[in-house]
C-alpha positions as a Python dict, from the first residue, in 0.01 Angstrom:
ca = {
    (1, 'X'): (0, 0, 0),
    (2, 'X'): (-139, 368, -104),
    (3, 'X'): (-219, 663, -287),
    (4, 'X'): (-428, 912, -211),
    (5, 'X'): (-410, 1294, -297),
    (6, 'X'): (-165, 1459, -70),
    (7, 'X'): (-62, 1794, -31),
    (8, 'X'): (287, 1761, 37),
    (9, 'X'): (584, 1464, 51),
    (10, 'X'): (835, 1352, 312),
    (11, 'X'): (1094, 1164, 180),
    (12, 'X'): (1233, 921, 430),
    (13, 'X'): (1602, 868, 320),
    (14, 'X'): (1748, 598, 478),
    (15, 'X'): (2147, 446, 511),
    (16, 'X'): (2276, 124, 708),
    (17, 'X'): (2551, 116, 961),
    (18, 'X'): (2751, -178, 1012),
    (19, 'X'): (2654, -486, 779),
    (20, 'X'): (2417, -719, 779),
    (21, 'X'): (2666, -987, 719),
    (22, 'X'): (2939, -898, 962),
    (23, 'X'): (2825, -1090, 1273),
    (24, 'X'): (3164, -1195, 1314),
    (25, 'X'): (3292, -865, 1402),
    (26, 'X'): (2975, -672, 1517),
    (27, 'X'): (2692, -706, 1752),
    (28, 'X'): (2470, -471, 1601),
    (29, 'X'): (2316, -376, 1244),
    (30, 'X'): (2120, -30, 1151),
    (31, 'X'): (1903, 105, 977),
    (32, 'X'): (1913, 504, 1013),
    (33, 'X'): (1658, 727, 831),
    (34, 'X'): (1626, 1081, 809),
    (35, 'X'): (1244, 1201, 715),
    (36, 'X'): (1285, 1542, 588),
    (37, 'X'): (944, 1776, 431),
    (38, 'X'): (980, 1846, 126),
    (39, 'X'): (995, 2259, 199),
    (40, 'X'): (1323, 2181, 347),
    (41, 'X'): (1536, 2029, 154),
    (42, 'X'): (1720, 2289, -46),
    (43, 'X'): (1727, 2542, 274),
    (44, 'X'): (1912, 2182, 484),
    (45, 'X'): (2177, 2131, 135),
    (46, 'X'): (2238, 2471, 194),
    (47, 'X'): (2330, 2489, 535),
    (48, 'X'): (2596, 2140, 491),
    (49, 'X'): (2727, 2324, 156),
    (50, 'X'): (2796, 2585, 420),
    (51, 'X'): (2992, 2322, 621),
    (52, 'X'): (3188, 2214, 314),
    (53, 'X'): (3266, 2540, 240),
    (54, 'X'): (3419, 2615, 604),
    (55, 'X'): (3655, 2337, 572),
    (56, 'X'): (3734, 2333, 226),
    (57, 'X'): (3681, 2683, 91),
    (58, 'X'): (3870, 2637, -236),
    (59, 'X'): (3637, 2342, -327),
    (60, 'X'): (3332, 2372, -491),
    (61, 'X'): (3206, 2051, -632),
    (62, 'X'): (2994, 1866, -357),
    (63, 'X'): (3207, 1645, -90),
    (64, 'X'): (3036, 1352, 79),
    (65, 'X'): (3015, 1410, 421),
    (66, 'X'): (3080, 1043, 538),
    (67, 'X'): (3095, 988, 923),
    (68, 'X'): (3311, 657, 912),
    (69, 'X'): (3537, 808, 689),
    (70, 'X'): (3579, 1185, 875),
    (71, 'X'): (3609, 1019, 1205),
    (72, 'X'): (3887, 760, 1063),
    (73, 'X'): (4043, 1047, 870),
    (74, 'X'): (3961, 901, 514),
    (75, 'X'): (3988, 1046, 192),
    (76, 'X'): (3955, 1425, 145),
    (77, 'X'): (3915, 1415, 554),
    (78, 'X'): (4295, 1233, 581),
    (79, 'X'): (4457, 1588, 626),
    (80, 'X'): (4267, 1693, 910),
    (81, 'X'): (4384, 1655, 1299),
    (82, 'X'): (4165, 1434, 1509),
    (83, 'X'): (4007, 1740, 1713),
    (84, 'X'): (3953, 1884, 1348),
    (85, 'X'): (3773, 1618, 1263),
    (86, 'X'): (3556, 1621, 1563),
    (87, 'X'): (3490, 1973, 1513),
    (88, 'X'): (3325, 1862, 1120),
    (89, 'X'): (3109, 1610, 1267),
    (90, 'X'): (3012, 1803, 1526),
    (91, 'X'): (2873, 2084, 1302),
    (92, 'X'): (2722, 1824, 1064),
    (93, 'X'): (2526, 1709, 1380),
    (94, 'X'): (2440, 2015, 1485),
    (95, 'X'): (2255, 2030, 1178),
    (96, 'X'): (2067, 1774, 1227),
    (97, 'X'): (1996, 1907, 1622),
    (98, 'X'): (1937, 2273, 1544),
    (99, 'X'): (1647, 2142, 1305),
    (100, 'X'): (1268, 2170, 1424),
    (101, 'X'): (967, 1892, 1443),
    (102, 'X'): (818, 1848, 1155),
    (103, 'X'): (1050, 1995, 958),
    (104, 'X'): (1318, 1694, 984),
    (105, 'X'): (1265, 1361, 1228),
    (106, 'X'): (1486, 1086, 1238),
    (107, 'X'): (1415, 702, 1292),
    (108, 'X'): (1606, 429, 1353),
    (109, 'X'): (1634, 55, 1386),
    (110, 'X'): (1889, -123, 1566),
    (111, 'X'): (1914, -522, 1578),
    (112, 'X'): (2104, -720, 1799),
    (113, 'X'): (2332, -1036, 1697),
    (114, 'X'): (2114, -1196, 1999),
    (115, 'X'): (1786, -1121, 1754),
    (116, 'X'): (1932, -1232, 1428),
    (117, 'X'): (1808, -1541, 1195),
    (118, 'X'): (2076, -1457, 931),
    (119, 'X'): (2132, -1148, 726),
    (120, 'X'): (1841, -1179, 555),
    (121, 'X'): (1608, -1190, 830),
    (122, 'X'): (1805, -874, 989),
    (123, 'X'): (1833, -621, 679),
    (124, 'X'): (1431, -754, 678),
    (125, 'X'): (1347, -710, 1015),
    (126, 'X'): (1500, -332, 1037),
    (127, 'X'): (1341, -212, 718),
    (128, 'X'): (1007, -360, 812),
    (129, 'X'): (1025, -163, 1092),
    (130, 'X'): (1139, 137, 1022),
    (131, 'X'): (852, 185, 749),
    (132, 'X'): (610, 118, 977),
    (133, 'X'): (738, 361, 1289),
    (134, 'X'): (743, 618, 985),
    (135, 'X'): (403, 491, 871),
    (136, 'X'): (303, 566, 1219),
    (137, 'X'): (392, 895, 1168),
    (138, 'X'): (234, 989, 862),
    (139, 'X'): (-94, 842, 1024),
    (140, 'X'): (-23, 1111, 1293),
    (141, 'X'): (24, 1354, 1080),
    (142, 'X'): (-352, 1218, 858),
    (143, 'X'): (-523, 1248, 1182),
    (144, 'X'): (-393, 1605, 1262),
    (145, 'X'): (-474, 1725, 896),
    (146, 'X'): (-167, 1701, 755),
    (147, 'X'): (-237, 1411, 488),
    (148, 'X'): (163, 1352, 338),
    (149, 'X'): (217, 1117, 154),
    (150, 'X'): (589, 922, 255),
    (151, 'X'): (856, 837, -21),
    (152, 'X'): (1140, 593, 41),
    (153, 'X'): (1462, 694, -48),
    (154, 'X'): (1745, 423, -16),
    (155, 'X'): (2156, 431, -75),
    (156, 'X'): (2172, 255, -397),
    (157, 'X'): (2459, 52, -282),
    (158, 'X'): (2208, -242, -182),
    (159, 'X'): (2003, -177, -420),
    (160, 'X'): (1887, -519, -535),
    (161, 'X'): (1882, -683, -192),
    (162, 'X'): (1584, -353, -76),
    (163, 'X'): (1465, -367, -425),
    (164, 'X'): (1318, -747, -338),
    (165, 'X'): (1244, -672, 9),
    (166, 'X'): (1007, -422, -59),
    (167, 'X'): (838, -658, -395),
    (168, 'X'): (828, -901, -106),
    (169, 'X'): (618, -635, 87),
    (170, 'X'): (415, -531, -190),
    (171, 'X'): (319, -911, -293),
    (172, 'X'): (279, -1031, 107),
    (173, 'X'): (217, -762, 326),
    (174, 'X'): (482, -709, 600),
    (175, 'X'): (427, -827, 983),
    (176, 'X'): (280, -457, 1079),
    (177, 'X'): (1, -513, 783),
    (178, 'X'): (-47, -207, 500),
    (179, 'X'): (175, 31, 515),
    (180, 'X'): (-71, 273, 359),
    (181, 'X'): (100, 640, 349),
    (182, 'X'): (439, 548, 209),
    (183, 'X'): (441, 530, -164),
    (184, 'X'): (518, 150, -219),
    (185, 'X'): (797, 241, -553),
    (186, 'X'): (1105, 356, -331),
    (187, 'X'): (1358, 523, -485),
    (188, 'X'): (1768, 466, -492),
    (189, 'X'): (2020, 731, -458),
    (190, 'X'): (2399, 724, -436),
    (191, 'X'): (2502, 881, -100),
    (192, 'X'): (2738, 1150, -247),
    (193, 'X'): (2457, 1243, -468),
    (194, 'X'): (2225, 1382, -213),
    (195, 'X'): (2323, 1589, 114),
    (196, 'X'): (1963, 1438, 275),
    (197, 'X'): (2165, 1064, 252),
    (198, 'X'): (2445, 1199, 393),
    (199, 'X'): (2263, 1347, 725),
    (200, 'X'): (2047, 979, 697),
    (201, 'X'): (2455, 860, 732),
    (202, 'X'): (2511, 1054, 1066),
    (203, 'X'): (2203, 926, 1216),
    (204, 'X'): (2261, 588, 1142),
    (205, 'X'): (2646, 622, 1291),
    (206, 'X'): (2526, 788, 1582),
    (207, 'X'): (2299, 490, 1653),
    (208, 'X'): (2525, 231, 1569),
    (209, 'X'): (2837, 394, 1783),
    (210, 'X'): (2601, 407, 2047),
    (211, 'X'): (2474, 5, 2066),
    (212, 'X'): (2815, -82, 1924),
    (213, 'X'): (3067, 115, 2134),
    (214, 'X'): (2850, 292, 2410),
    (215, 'X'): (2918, 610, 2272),
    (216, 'X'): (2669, 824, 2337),
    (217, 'X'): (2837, 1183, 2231),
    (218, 'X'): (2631, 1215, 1901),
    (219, 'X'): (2328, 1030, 1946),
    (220, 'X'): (2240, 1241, 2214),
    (221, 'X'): (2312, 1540, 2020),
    (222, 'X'): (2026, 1427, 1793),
    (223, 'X'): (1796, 1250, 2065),
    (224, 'X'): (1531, 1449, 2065),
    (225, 'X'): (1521, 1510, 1660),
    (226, 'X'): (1377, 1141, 1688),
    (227, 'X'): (1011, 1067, 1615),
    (228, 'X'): (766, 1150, 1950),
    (229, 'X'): (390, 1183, 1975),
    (230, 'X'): (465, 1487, 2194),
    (231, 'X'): (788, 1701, 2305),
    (232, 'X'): (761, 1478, 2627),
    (233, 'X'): (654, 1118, 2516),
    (234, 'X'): (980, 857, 2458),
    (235, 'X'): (1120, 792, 2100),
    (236, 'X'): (915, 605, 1928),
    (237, 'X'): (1105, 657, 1622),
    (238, 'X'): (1393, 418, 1800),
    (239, 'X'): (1372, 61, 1828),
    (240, 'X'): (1638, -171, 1968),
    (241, 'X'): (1548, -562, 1855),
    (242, 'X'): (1717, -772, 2122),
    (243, 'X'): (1642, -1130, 2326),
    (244, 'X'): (1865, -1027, 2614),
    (245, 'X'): (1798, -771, 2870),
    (246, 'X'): (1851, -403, 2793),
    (247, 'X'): (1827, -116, 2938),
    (248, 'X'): (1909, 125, 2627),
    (249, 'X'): (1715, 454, 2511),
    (250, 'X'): (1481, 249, 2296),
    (251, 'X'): (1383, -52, 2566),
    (252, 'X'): (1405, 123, 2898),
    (253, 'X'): (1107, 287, 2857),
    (254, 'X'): (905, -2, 2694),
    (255, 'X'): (977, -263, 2915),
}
């Protein structure tokens, strides 16, 4: 797996939504990832400090921005009215829509309980690959004469169980082969610590709402923020792993 010289970094944060152990109660599990240049991070922090600041002017110490827990009225978000509510998530989106190609790109991978080994096999199957759509995108970005280098960023919260999943794709390779732009020592962040998790968060909830509940208010929001070779090719940065039919954004156009 890697390094050359690059001239720049794209971190590739990524967040789950739903659980890889709660096939009891679920259908789906996802992996959501936010790739974001390097140039933009402070201007993006910015502009969700902004959205903190709308809603709670008198605080200043960072507020996680959680989708779950604004749309269930959780926490800090518990005083809000449902349409209030809507209206936060709906600017934090519109972050993430308003943005421009390169600048921020989203992937993610959805697996069905029709696809599923056991949990291991699932959390494995979606990181595998989501690395290697956004390896496929850093080779883009090689050929065009862009030669970044990609960083993976993970919520620390399963820390130990990616921390072995990626040793096992150092030591054996993964099913895609070398993943040879992404920098194979990821990195762990707590969500509230980082603004970039936090938008990984909404992409991953959009994408899991959608497979889980139909809802497709946000993720289409964000649809075309997701990795394409060109403004009119489908979104390769989605993937839907399934063993029954499907007609979804990710399959309809593969099939």
């Amino acid at each position: 797996m890697l390094l050359s010289i690059c001239k720049s970094e794209y971190p590739l944060l990524g967040r789950e939504s739903g659980t890889a152990t709660g096939w009891d109660v679920q259908n789906h599990f996802v992996l959501g990832g936010v790739a974001v240049h390097e140039g933009q991070i402070y201007r993006l922090t910015k502009v969700l400090d902004a959205v903190q600041e709308k809603y709670f002017p008198s605080i200043s110490v960072p507020i996680e921005f959680h989708a779950t827990e604004i749309r269930r009225g959780k926490n800090r978000f518990k005083d809000f009215t449902p349409s209030k509510r809507e209206d936060i998530l709906s600017d934090v989106y519109k972050i993430i829509s308003d943005a421009t190609y390169p600048n921020l790109v989203l992937f993610a991978t959805a697996i069905h309980i029709s696809a599923v080994e056991n949990q291991f096999q699932a959390r494995t199957k979606v990181l595998e690959d989501l690395c290697q759509r956004f390896n496929m995108f850093l080779t883009r970005k090689f050929h065009a004469g862009l030669p970044n280098k990609g960083l993976l960023i993970i919520d620390r919260h399963r820390e130990e169980e990616y921390r072995h999943l990626i040793s096992e794709f150092q030591s054996a390779g993964t099913s895609y082969g070398c993943l040879g732009n992404i920098v194979d020592i990821p990195y762990f962040a707590r969500c509230r610590e980082t603004r970039m998790l936090q938008l990984a968060d909404f992409c991953a909830n959009a994408v899991f709402r959608y497979y889980e509940r139909n809802d497709t208010k946000y993720i289409d929001m964000i649809f075309d923020r997701f990795d394409k070779r060109s403004k009119d090719s489908p979104p390769e940065g989605l993937k839907h792993f399934t063993n029954e039919e499907c007609g979804c954004y990710a399959c309809s156009w593969r099939t």
